[in-house]
Short mmCIF file of C-alpha atoms in Angstrom, two decimals:
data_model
loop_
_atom_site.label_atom_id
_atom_site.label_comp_id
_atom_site.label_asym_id
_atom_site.label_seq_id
_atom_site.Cartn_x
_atom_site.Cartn_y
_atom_site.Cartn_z
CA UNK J 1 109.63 100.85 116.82
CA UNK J 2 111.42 99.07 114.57
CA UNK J 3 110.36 95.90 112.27
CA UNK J 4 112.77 93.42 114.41
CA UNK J 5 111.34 95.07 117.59
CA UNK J 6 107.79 94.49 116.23
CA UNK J 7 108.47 91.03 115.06
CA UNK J 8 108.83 89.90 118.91
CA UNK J 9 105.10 91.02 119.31
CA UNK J 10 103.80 89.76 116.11
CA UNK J 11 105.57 86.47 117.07
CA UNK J 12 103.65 86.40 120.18
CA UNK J 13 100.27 87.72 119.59
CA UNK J 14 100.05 86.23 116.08
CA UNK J 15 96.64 88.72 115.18
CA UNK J 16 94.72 91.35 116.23
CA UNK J 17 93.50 91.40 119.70
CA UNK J 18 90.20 93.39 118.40
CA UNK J 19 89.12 90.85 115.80
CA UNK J 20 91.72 88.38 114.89
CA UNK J 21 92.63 89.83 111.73
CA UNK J 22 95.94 88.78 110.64
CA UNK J 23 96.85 90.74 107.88
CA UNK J 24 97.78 94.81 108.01
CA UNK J 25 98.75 94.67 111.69
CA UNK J 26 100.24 97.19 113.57
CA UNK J 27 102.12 97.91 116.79
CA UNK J 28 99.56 99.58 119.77
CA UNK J 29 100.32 101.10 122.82
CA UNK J 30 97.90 100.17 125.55
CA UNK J 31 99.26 103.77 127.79
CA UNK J 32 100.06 106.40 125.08
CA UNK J 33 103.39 107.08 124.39
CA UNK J 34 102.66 110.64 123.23
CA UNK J 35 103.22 112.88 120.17
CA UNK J 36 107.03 111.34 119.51
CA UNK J 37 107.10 109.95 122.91
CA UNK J 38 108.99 107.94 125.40
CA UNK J 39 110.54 104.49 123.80
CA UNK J 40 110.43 103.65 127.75
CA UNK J 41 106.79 102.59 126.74
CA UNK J 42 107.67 100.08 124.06
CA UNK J 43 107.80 97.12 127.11
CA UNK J 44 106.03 93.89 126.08
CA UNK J 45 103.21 94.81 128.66
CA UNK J 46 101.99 97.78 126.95
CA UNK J 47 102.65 96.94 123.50
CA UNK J 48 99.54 94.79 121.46
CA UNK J 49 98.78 93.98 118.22
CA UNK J 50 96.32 95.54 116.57
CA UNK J 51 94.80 95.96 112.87
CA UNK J 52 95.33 99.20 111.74
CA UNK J 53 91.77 99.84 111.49
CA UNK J 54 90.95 99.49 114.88
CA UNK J 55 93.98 100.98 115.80
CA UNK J 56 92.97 104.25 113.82
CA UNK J 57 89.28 104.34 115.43
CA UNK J 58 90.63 103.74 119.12
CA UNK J 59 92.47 107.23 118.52
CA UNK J 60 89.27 108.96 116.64
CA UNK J 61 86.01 107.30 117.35
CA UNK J 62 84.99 108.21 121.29
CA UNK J 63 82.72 104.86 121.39
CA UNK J 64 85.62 103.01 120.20
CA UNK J 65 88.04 104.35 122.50
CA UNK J 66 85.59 103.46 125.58
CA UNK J 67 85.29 99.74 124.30
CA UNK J 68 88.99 100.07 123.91
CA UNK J 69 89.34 100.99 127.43
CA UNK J 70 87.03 99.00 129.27
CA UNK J 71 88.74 95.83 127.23
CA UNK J 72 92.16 96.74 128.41
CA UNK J 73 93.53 97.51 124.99
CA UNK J 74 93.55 101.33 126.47
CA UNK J 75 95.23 102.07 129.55
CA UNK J 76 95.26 105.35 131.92
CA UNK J 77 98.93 106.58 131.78
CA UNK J 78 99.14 105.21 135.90
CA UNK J 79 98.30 101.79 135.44
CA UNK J 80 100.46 99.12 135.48
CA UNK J 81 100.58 97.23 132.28
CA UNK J 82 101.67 94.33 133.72
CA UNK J 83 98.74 94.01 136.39
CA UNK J 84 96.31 95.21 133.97
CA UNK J 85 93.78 92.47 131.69
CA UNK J 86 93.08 92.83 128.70
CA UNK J 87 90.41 91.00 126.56
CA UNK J 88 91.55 89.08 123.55
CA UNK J 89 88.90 88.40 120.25
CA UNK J 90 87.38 84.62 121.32
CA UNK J 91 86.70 85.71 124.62
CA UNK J 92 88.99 85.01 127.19
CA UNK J 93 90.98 87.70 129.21
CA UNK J 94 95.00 87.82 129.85
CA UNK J 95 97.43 89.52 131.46
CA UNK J 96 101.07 90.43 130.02
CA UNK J 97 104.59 90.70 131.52
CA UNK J 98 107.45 92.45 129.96
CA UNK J 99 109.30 89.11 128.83
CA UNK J 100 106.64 88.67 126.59
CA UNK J 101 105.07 86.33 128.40
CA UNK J 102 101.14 85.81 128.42
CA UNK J 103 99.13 84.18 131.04
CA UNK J 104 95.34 83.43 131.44
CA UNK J 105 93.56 86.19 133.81
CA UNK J 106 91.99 84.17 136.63
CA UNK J 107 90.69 87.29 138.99
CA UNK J 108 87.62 89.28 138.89
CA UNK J 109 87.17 91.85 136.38
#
């Protein structure tokens, strides 16, 4: 991804999802992209923005990666970003389309 790519999803999440950090932030894909993979899965929809350290522990800590999934931030490669919530820090839940648009989640969880 490159920085002007990234800048679109710094300029709408503003911080981390996790914690609302807003300093050493970094580009996360909700469905893994794989080792090298697809730029197919850089849509707005998938794409969050996370601080690196949470980023890091998603990948290595196993009771991080199950909060990270059950919070949307992780997503099974068959989902549908775009009809999948996911929790942002402050507590409400949201739902993301791939014109970087953000909306309020008003269904049940």
């Amino acid at each position: 991804m490159t920085p002007k790519q990234f800048a679109k999803f710094l300029d709408r999440d503003q911080t981390c999802w996790h914690c609302g950090a807003a300093t050493k932030l970094v580009p996360h894909h909700r469905i893994n992209r794989g080792m090298g993979g697809s730029k197919a899965r850089h849509t707005p929809s998938n794409v969050i923005v996370m601080c690196a350290e949470i980023n890091l522990l998603m990948e290595s800590d196993p009771v991080m990666a199950r909060q990270a999934r059950r919070y949307g931030w992780k997503l099974e490669s068959w989902r549908d970003s775009t009809k999948a919530p996911v929790y942002r820090y402050g507590g409400d839940w949201y739902v993301l389309d791939d014109s970087f648009g953000i909306g309020k989640y008003v269904g049940d969880l």
